[in-house]
């Protein structure tokens, strides 16, 4: 069975640009969450979506947004990129109140 | 506020030696607790989880962890480490379905 898949794996953007990161959950999982992991730190919660509705938001600016599609895949969008947005962005899916399964992440570099 | 503290940023042990990674948490109720492992540039793999019941939980790769409510701790242990265990280890608690709060991580180095 396919795990959580994220695309792209690596991305380089310029300050001020916009970026879209994509995530496909494990088949049957209806919940998707996004995390930002800056080098040397633990992941920080950004968003959670369940059944296409936002169920939680972390302490991130409005430049960060996300959505979940009818097939439960998800996109994370970041506008007006800053150097500090450089990080590994992790997507996780879950069946219910259980363990989260993480994808391999998208490494975003802002230059 | 909910938080997770991993006091040791970096630990080095010899191959074959025992291992204990510390994790302390702050949470108003009984938390759901997790240990994840991350290899360089990779995503997170779940080692084990504690939801309720037996306070000693067994995980994959020979790891175990013990939940101690009185000490607000959830330490990870392995009796004999292998070179392949070298990685970053994260303790996390759940505030509700999938909203995880992570510690800063402990980097484990294995000496041959």
PDB file of C-alpha atoms in Angstrom:
ATOM      1  CA  UNK A   1       0.000   0.000   0.000  1.00  0.00           C
ATOM      2  CA  UNK A   2       1.215   3.487  -0.777  1.00  0.00           C
ATOM      3  CA  UNK A   3       2.057   5.646   2.196  1.00  0.00           C
ATOM      4  CA  UNK A   4       1.634   9.384   2.425  1.00  0.00           C
ATOM      5  CA  UNK A   5       3.068  10.956  -0.699  1.00  0.00           C
ATOM      6  CA  UNK A   6       4.245  14.528  -1.004  1.00  0.00           C
ATOM      7  CA  UNK A   7       5.311  16.537  -4.006  1.00  0.00           C
ATOM      8  CA  UNK A   8       7.642  17.988  -4.933  1.00  0.00           C
ATOM      9  CA  UNK A   9      10.472  16.559  -2.841  1.00  0.00           C
ATOM     10  CA  UNK A  10      12.641  19.650  -3.206  1.00  0.00           C
ATOM     11  CA  UNK A  11      11.861  23.194  -4.220  1.00  0.00           C
ATOM     12  CA  UNK A  12      13.806  26.433  -4.507  1.00  0.00           C
ATOM     13  CA  UNK A  13      11.906  29.721  -4.548  1.00  0.00           C
ATOM     14  CA  UNK A  14      12.795  33.393  -4.411  1.00  0.00           C
ATOM     15  CA  UNK A  15      11.678  35.740  -1.661  1.00  0.00           C
ATOM     16  CA  UNK A  16       8.231  37.162  -2.355  1.00  0.00           C
ATOM     17  CA  UNK A  17       7.132  34.265  -4.514  1.00  0.00           C
ATOM     18  CA  UNK A  18       4.255  31.875  -3.877  1.00  0.00           C
ATOM     19  CA  UNK A  19       4.539  28.121  -3.390  1.00  0.00           C
ATOM     20  CA  UNK A  20       2.086  25.206  -3.425  1.00  0.00           C
ATOM     21  CA  UNK A  21       2.929  21.902  -1.770  1.00  0.00           C
ATOM     22  CA  UNK A  22       0.853  18.787  -2.314  1.00  0.00           C
ATOM     23  CA  UNK A  23       0.000  15.763  -0.218  1.00  0.00           C
ATOM     24  CA  UNK A  24      -1.860  12.530  -0.885  1.00  0.00           C
ATOM     25  CA  UNK A  25      -2.938  10.672   2.250  1.00  0.00           C
ATOM     26  CA  UNK A  26      -2.977   6.957   2.782  1.00  0.00           C
ATOM     27  CA  UNK A  27      -6.015   5.429   1.121  1.00  0.00           C
ATOM     28  CA  UNK A  28      -9.000   5.633   3.458  1.00  0.00           C
ATOM     29  CA  UNK A  29      -7.517   8.346   5.659  1.00  0.00           C
ATOM     30  CA  UNK A  30      -9.735  11.401   5.834  1.00  0.00           C
ATOM     31  CA  UNK A  31      -7.563  13.605   8.035  1.00  0.00           C
ATOM     32  CA  UNK A  32      -4.497  15.477   6.816  1.00  0.00           C
ATOM     33  CA  UNK A  33      -2.194  17.707   8.817  1.00  0.00           C
ATOM     34  CA  UNK A  34       0.730  19.914   7.851  1.00  0.00           C
ATOM     35  CA  UNK A  35       3.870  20.603   9.858  1.00  0.00           C
ATOM     36  CA  UNK A  36       6.873  22.865   9.368  1.00  0.00           C
ATOM     37  CA  UNK A  37      10.260  21.606  10.512  1.00  0.00           C
ATOM     38  CA  UNK A  38      13.033  24.150  10.577  1.00  0.00           C
ATOM     39  CA  UNK A  39      16.544  22.713  10.619  1.00  0.00           C
ATOM     40  CA  UNK A  40      17.527  21.556  14.088  1.00  0.00           C
ATOM     41  CA  UNK A  41      14.037  21.768  15.564  1.00  0.00           C
ATOM     42  CA  UNK A  42      11.002  19.581  16.016  1.00  0.00           C
ATOM     43  CA  UNK A  43       8.039  19.870  13.643  1.00  0.00           C
ATOM     44  CA  UNK A  44       5.551  22.671  14.302  1.00  0.00           C
ATOM     45  CA  UNK A  45       1.844  22.192  13.630  1.00  0.00           C
ATOM     46  CA  UNK A  46       0.429  24.384  10.853  1.00  0.00           C
ATOM     47  CA  UNK A  47      -3.000  23.018   9.866  1.00  0.00           C
ATOM     48  CA  UNK A  48      -5.301  20.065  10.236  1.00  0.00           C
ATOM     49  CA  UNK A  49      -8.102  19.202   7.827  1.00  0.00           C
ATOM     50  CA  UNK A  50     -10.758  16.548   8.268  1.00  0.00           C
ATOM     51  CA  UNK A  51     -13.474  15.837   5.736  1.00  0.00           C
ATOM     52  CA  UNK A  52     -12.463  18.963   3.822  1.00  0.00           C
ATOM     53  CA  UNK A  53     -12.932  21.246   6.803  1.00  0.00           C
ATOM     54  CA  UNK A  54     -10.207  23.022   8.771  1.00  0.00           C
ATOM     55  CA  UNK A  55     -10.120  21.539  12.256  1.00  0.00           C
ATOM     56  CA  UNK A  56      -7.053  23.235  13.634  1.00  0.00           C
ATOM     57  CA  UNK A  57      -4.559  25.971  12.911  1.00  0.00           C
ATOM     58  CA  UNK A  58      -1.197  26.586  14.480  1.00  0.00           C
ATOM     59  CA  UNK A  59       0.511  29.884  15.184  1.00  0.00           C
ATOM     60  CA  UNK A  60       1.403  30.786  11.611  1.00  0.00           C
ATOM     61  CA  UNK A  61       0.698  33.997   9.691  1.00  0.00           C
ATOM     62  CA  UNK A  62      -2.123  34.369   7.184  1.00  0.00           C
ATOM     63  CA  UNK A  63       0.408  33.914   4.378  1.00  0.00           C
ATOM     64  CA  UNK A  64      -0.058  30.217   5.072  1.00  0.00           C
ATOM     65  CA  UNK A  65      -3.245  28.582   3.831  1.00  0.00           C
ATOM     66  CA  UNK A  66      -4.391  25.107   2.962  1.00  0.00           C
ATOM     67  CA  UNK A  67      -7.280  23.162   1.610  1.00  0.00           C
ATOM     68  CA  UNK A  68      -8.450  19.572   1.306  1.00  0.00           C
ATOM     69  CA  UNK A  69     -10.079  18.154  -1.787  1.00  0.00           C
ATOM     70  CA  UNK A  70     -12.948  15.640  -2.145  1.00  0.00           C
ATOM     71  CA  UNK A  71     -10.426  12.827  -2.601  1.00  0.00           C
ATOM     72  CA  UNK A  72      -8.840  13.916   0.731  1.00  0.00           C
ATOM     73  CA  UNK A  73      -5.607  15.096  -0.856  1.00  0.00           C
ATOM     74  CA  UNK A  74      -4.399  18.460   0.353  1.00  0.00           C
ATOM     75  CA  UNK A  75      -2.449  21.520  -0.681  1.00  0.00           C
ATOM     76  CA  UNK A  76      -0.454  23.904   1.463  1.00  0.00           C
ATOM     77  CA  UNK A  77       0.020  27.372   0.026  1.00  0.00           C
ATOM     78  CA  UNK A  78       2.486  29.966   1.224  1.00  0.00           C
ATOM     79  CA  UNK A  79       2.413  33.513  -0.163  1.00  0.00           C
ATOM     80  CA  UNK A  80       5.058  36.227  -0.077  1.00  0.00           C
ATOM     81  CA  UNK A  81       7.818  33.806   0.853  1.00  0.00           C
ATOM     82  CA  UNK A  82      10.402  34.864   3.408  1.00  0.00           C
ATOM     83  CA  UNK A  83      13.859  33.428   3.985  1.00  0.00           C
ATOM     84  CA  UNK A  84      12.562  32.086   7.297  1.00  0.00           C
ATOM     85  CA  UNK A  85      10.041  29.904   5.481  1.00  0.00           C
ATOM     86  CA  UNK A  86      12.894  27.643   4.402  1.00  0.00           C
ATOM     87  CA  UNK A  87      12.134  24.314   6.041  1.00  0.00           C
ATOM     88  CA  UNK A  88      11.023  20.736   5.596  1.00  0.00           C
ATOM     89  CA  UNK A  89       7.248  20.677   5.225  1.00  0.00           C
ATOM     90  CA  UNK A  90       5.689  17.459   6.428  1.00  0.00           C
ATOM     91  CA  UNK A  91       2.254  16.112   5.708  1.00  0.00           C
ATOM     92  CA  UNK A  92       0.625  13.488   7.902  1.00  0.00           C
ATOM     93  CA  UNK A  93      -2.560  11.494   7.490  1.00  0.00           C
ATOM     94  CA  UNK A  94      -4.665   9.679  10.022  1.00  0.00           C
ATOM     95  CA  UNK A  95      -7.647   7.382  10.024  1.00  0.00           C
ATOM     96  CA  UNK A  96      -9.129   8.767  13.230  1.00  0.00           C
ATOM     97  CA  UNK A  97      -7.820   9.655  16.670  1.00  0.00           C
ATOM     98  CA  UNK A  98      -4.812   7.458  16.204  1.00  0.00           C
ATOM     99  CA  UNK A  99      -1.241   7.712  15.136  1.00  0.00           C
ATOM    100  CA  UNK A 100      -0.273  10.044  12.340  1.00  0.00           C
ATOM    101  CA  UNK A 101       1.604   8.650   9.359  1.00  0.00           C
ATOM    102  CA  UNK A 102       4.065  11.083   7.848  1.00  0.00           C
ATOM    103  CA  UNK A 103       5.246  11.570   4.313  1.00  0.00           C
ATOM    104  CA  UNK A 104       8.880  12.129   3.356  1.00  0.00           C
ATOM    105  CA  UNK A 105       8.388  15.865   3.254  1.00  0.00           C
ATOM    106  CA  UNK A 106       9.061  18.705   0.847  1.00  0.00           C
ATOM    107  CA  UNK A 107      12.324  20.560   1.357  1.00  0.00           C
ATOM    108  CA  UNK A 108      11.649  24.241   0.585  1.00  0.00           C
ATOM    109  CA  UNK A 109      14.572  26.612   0.177  1.00  0.00           C
ATOM    110  CA  UNK A 110      13.858  30.326  -0.137  1.00  0.00           C
ATOM    111  CA  UNK A 111      16.689  32.404  -1.573  1.00  0.00           C
TER     112      UNK A 111
ATOM    113  CA  UNK B   1       0.305  25.393  27.764  1.00  0.00           C
ATOM    114  CA  UNK B   2       1.098  21.964  26.457  1.00  0.00           C
ATOM    115  CA  UNK B   3       4.772  21.305  25.869  1.00  0.00           C
ATOM    116  CA  UNK B   4       7.325  18.553  25.407  1.00  0.00           C
ATOM    117  CA  UNK B   5      10.904  18.784  26.616  1.00  0.00           C
ATOM    118  CA  UNK B   6      13.740  16.562  25.512  1.00  0.00           C
ATOM    119  CA  UNK B   7      16.620  17.554  27.779  1.00  0.00           C
ATOM    120  CA  UNK B   8      19.365  15.910  25.728  1.00  0.00           C
ATOM    121  CA  UNK B   9      20.103  17.517  22.372  1.00  0.00           C
ATOM    122  CA  UNK B  10      22.775  14.972  21.434  1.00  0.00           C
ATOM    123  CA  UNK B  11      23.660  11.566  22.859  1.00  0.00           C
ATOM    124  CA  UNK B  12      26.483   9.262  21.847  1.00  0.00           C
ATOM    125  CA  UNK B  13      26.508   5.587  22.789  1.00  0.00           C
ATOM    126  CA  UNK B  14      28.586   2.616  21.735  1.00  0.00           C
ATOM    127  CA  UNK B  15      27.098  -0.082  19.574  1.00  0.00           C
ATOM    128  CA  UNK B  16      25.654  -2.795  21.791  1.00  0.00           C
ATOM    129  CA  UNK B  17      25.205  -0.479  24.756  1.00  0.00           C
ATOM    130  CA  UNK B  18      21.840   0.323  26.302  1.00  0.00           C
ATOM    131  CA  UNK B  19      20.013   3.545  25.510  1.00  0.00           C
ATOM    132  CA  UNK B  20      17.593   5.823  27.307  1.00  0.00           C
ATOM    133  CA  UNK B  21      16.239   9.020  25.768  1.00  0.00           C
ATOM    134  CA  UNK B  22      14.412  11.354  28.093  1.00  0.00           C
ATOM    135  CA  UNK B  23      11.089  13.062  27.476  1.00  0.00           C
ATOM    136  CA  UNK B  24       9.090  15.249  29.849  1.00  0.00           C
ATOM    137  CA  UNK B  25       5.729  16.740  29.067  1.00  0.00           C
ATOM    138  CA  UNK B  26       3.375  19.373  30.384  1.00  0.00           C
ATOM    139  CA  UNK B  27      -0.327  18.734  29.833  1.00  0.00           C
ATOM    140  CA  UNK B  28      -3.498  19.238  31.833  1.00  0.00           C
ATOM    141  CA  UNK B  29      -4.841  15.746  31.409  1.00  0.00           C
ATOM    142  CA  UNK B  30      -3.520  12.318  30.490  1.00  0.00           C
ATOM    143  CA  UNK B  31      -1.893  12.844  27.143  1.00  0.00           C
ATOM    144  CA  UNK B  32      -1.498  10.655  24.152  1.00  0.00           C
ATOM    145  CA  UNK B  33       2.272  10.234  23.793  1.00  0.00           C
ATOM    146  CA  UNK B  34       4.428   9.188  20.885  1.00  0.00           C
ATOM    147  CA  UNK B  35       8.028   8.578  19.918  1.00  0.00           C
ATOM    148  CA  UNK B  36       9.062   9.154  16.306  1.00  0.00           C
ATOM    149  CA  UNK B  37      12.394   8.577  14.583  1.00  0.00           C
ATOM    150  CA  UNK B  38      13.734  10.613  11.671  1.00  0.00           C
ATOM    151  CA  UNK B  39      16.685   9.755   9.449  1.00  0.00           C
ATOM    152  CA  UNK B  40      18.476  12.685   7.766  1.00  0.00           C
ATOM    153  CA  UNK B  41      16.267  14.446   5.229  1.00  0.00           C
ATOM    154  CA  UNK B  42      13.452  11.977   5.752  1.00  0.00           C
ATOM    155  CA  UNK B  43       9.976  12.005   7.220  1.00  0.00           C
ATOM    156  CA  UNK B  44       8.996  10.694  10.629  1.00  0.00           C
ATOM    157  CA  UNK B  45       8.436   7.050  11.464  1.00  0.00           C
ATOM    158  CA  UNK B  46       6.363   6.088  14.491  1.00  0.00           C
ATOM    159  CA  UNK B  47       8.263   3.927  16.982  1.00  0.00           C
ATOM    160  CA  UNK B  48       5.559   3.543  19.606  1.00  0.00           C
ATOM    161  CA  UNK B  49       2.572   5.213  21.202  1.00  0.00           C
ATOM    162  CA  UNK B  50       0.820   5.420  24.569  1.00  0.00           C
ATOM    163  CA  UNK B  51      -2.898   6.058  24.756  1.00  0.00           C
ATOM    164  CA  UNK B  52      -3.931   4.338  27.995  1.00  0.00           C
ATOM    165  CA  UNK B  53      -3.537   1.100  29.915  1.00  0.00           C
ATOM    166  CA  UNK B  54      -0.205  -0.597  30.491  1.00  0.00           C
ATOM    167  CA  UNK B  55       2.379   2.091  31.167  1.00  0.00           C
ATOM    168  CA  UNK B  56       5.177   0.099  29.528  1.00  0.00           C
ATOM    169  CA  UNK B  57       4.685   0.066  25.788  1.00  0.00           C
ATOM    170  CA  UNK B  58       6.571  -1.899  23.204  1.00  0.00           C
ATOM    171  CA  UNK B  59       7.385  -0.536  19.801  1.00  0.00           C
ATOM    172  CA  UNK B  60       9.159  -1.428  16.624  1.00  0.00           C
ATOM    173  CA  UNK B  61      12.883  -2.059  16.240  1.00  0.00           C
ATOM    174  CA  UNK B  62      13.201  -3.296  19.827  1.00  0.00           C
ATOM    175  CA  UNK B  63      12.282   0.014  21.455  1.00  0.00           C
ATOM    176  CA  UNK B  64      10.102   0.431  24.520  1.00  0.00           C
ATOM    177  CA  UNK B  65       8.918   3.394  26.568  1.00  0.00           C
ATOM    178  CA  UNK B  66       7.492   3.825  30.027  1.00  0.00           C
ATOM    179  CA  UNK B  67       4.820   6.366  30.941  1.00  0.00           C
ATOM    180  CA  UNK B  68       5.281   7.761  34.449  1.00  0.00           C
ATOM    181  CA  UNK B  69       2.455  10.108  35.385  1.00  0.00           C
ATOM    182  CA  UNK B  70       4.074  11.175  38.661  1.00  0.00           C
ATOM    183  CA  UNK B  71       7.173  12.355  36.818  1.00  0.00           C
ATOM    184  CA  UNK B  72       5.396  13.576  33.654  1.00  0.00           C
ATOM    185  CA  UNK B  73       7.839  11.484  31.696  1.00  0.00           C
ATOM    186  CA  UNK B  74       7.790   9.105  28.757  1.00  0.00           C
ATOM    187  CA  UNK B  75      11.355   7.879  28.335  1.00  0.00           C
ATOM    188  CA  UNK B  76      12.440   5.730  25.403  1.00  0.00           C
ATOM    189  CA  UNK B  77      14.712   2.746  25.973  1.00  0.00           C
ATOM    190  CA  UNK B  78      16.513   0.076  24.022  1.00  0.00           C
ATOM    191  CA  UNK B  79      18.654  -2.626  25.657  1.00  0.00           C
ATOM    192  CA  UNK B  80      21.243  -2.850  22.879  1.00  0.00           C
ATOM    193  CA  UNK B  81      21.660  -0.290  20.120  1.00  0.00           C
ATOM    194  CA  UNK B  82      22.698  -1.014  16.545  1.00  0.00           C
ATOM    195  CA  UNK B  83      24.579   1.285  14.200  1.00  0.00           C
ATOM    196  CA  UNK B  84      21.351   1.649  12.189  1.00  0.00           C
ATOM    197  CA  UNK B  85      19.668   3.320  15.185  1.00  0.00           C
ATOM    198  CA  UNK B  86      21.636   6.510  14.571  1.00  0.00           C
ATOM    199  CA  UNK B  87      18.989   9.150  13.814  1.00  0.00           C
ATOM    200  CA  UNK B  88      16.993  11.980  15.351  1.00  0.00           C
ATOM    201  CA  UNK B  89      14.352  10.988  17.897  1.00  0.00           C
ATOM    202  CA  UNK B  90      11.290  13.060  18.686  1.00  0.00           C
ATOM    203  CA  UNK B  91       8.881  12.752  21.562  1.00  0.00           C
ATOM    204  CA  UNK B  92       5.402  14.185  20.956  1.00  0.00           C
ATOM    205  CA  UNK B  93       2.058  14.567  22.634  1.00  0.00           C
ATOM    206  CA  UNK B  94      -1.332  14.844  21.009  1.00  0.00           C
ATOM    207  CA  UNK B  95      -3.732  17.651  21.824  1.00  0.00           C
ATOM    208  CA  UNK B  96      -6.461  16.040  19.817  1.00  0.00           C
ATOM    209  CA  UNK B  97      -6.673  14.119  16.614  1.00  0.00           C
ATOM    210  CA  UNK B  98      -3.378  14.613  14.868  1.00  0.00           C
ATOM    211  CA  UNK B  99      -2.421  17.967  16.376  1.00  0.00           C
ATOM    212  CA  UNK B 100       0.961  16.905  17.670  1.00  0.00           C
ATOM    213  CA  UNK B 101       3.286  18.933  19.868  1.00  0.00           C
ATOM    214  CA  UNK B 102       6.889  17.843  19.400  1.00  0.00           C
ATOM    215  CA  UNK B 103       9.983  18.162  21.503  1.00  0.00           C
ATOM    216  CA  UNK B 104      13.155  19.621  20.057  1.00  0.00           C
ATOM    217  CA  UNK B 105      14.563  16.189  19.339  1.00  0.00           C
ATOM    218  CA  UNK B 106      17.570  14.164  20.467  1.00  0.00           C
ATOM    219  CA  UNK B 107      20.242  13.292  17.958  1.00  0.00           C
ATOM    220  CA  UNK B 108      21.665   9.829  18.552  1.00  0.00           C
ATOM    221  CA  UNK B 109      25.167   8.955  17.408  1.00  0.00           C
ATOM    222  CA  UNK B 110      26.456   5.382  17.607  1.00  0.00           C
ATOM    223  CA  UNK B 111      30.144   4.675  18.096  1.00  0.00           C
ATOM    224  CA  UNK B 112      31.386   1.447  16.518  1.00  0.00           C
TER     225      UNK B 112
END
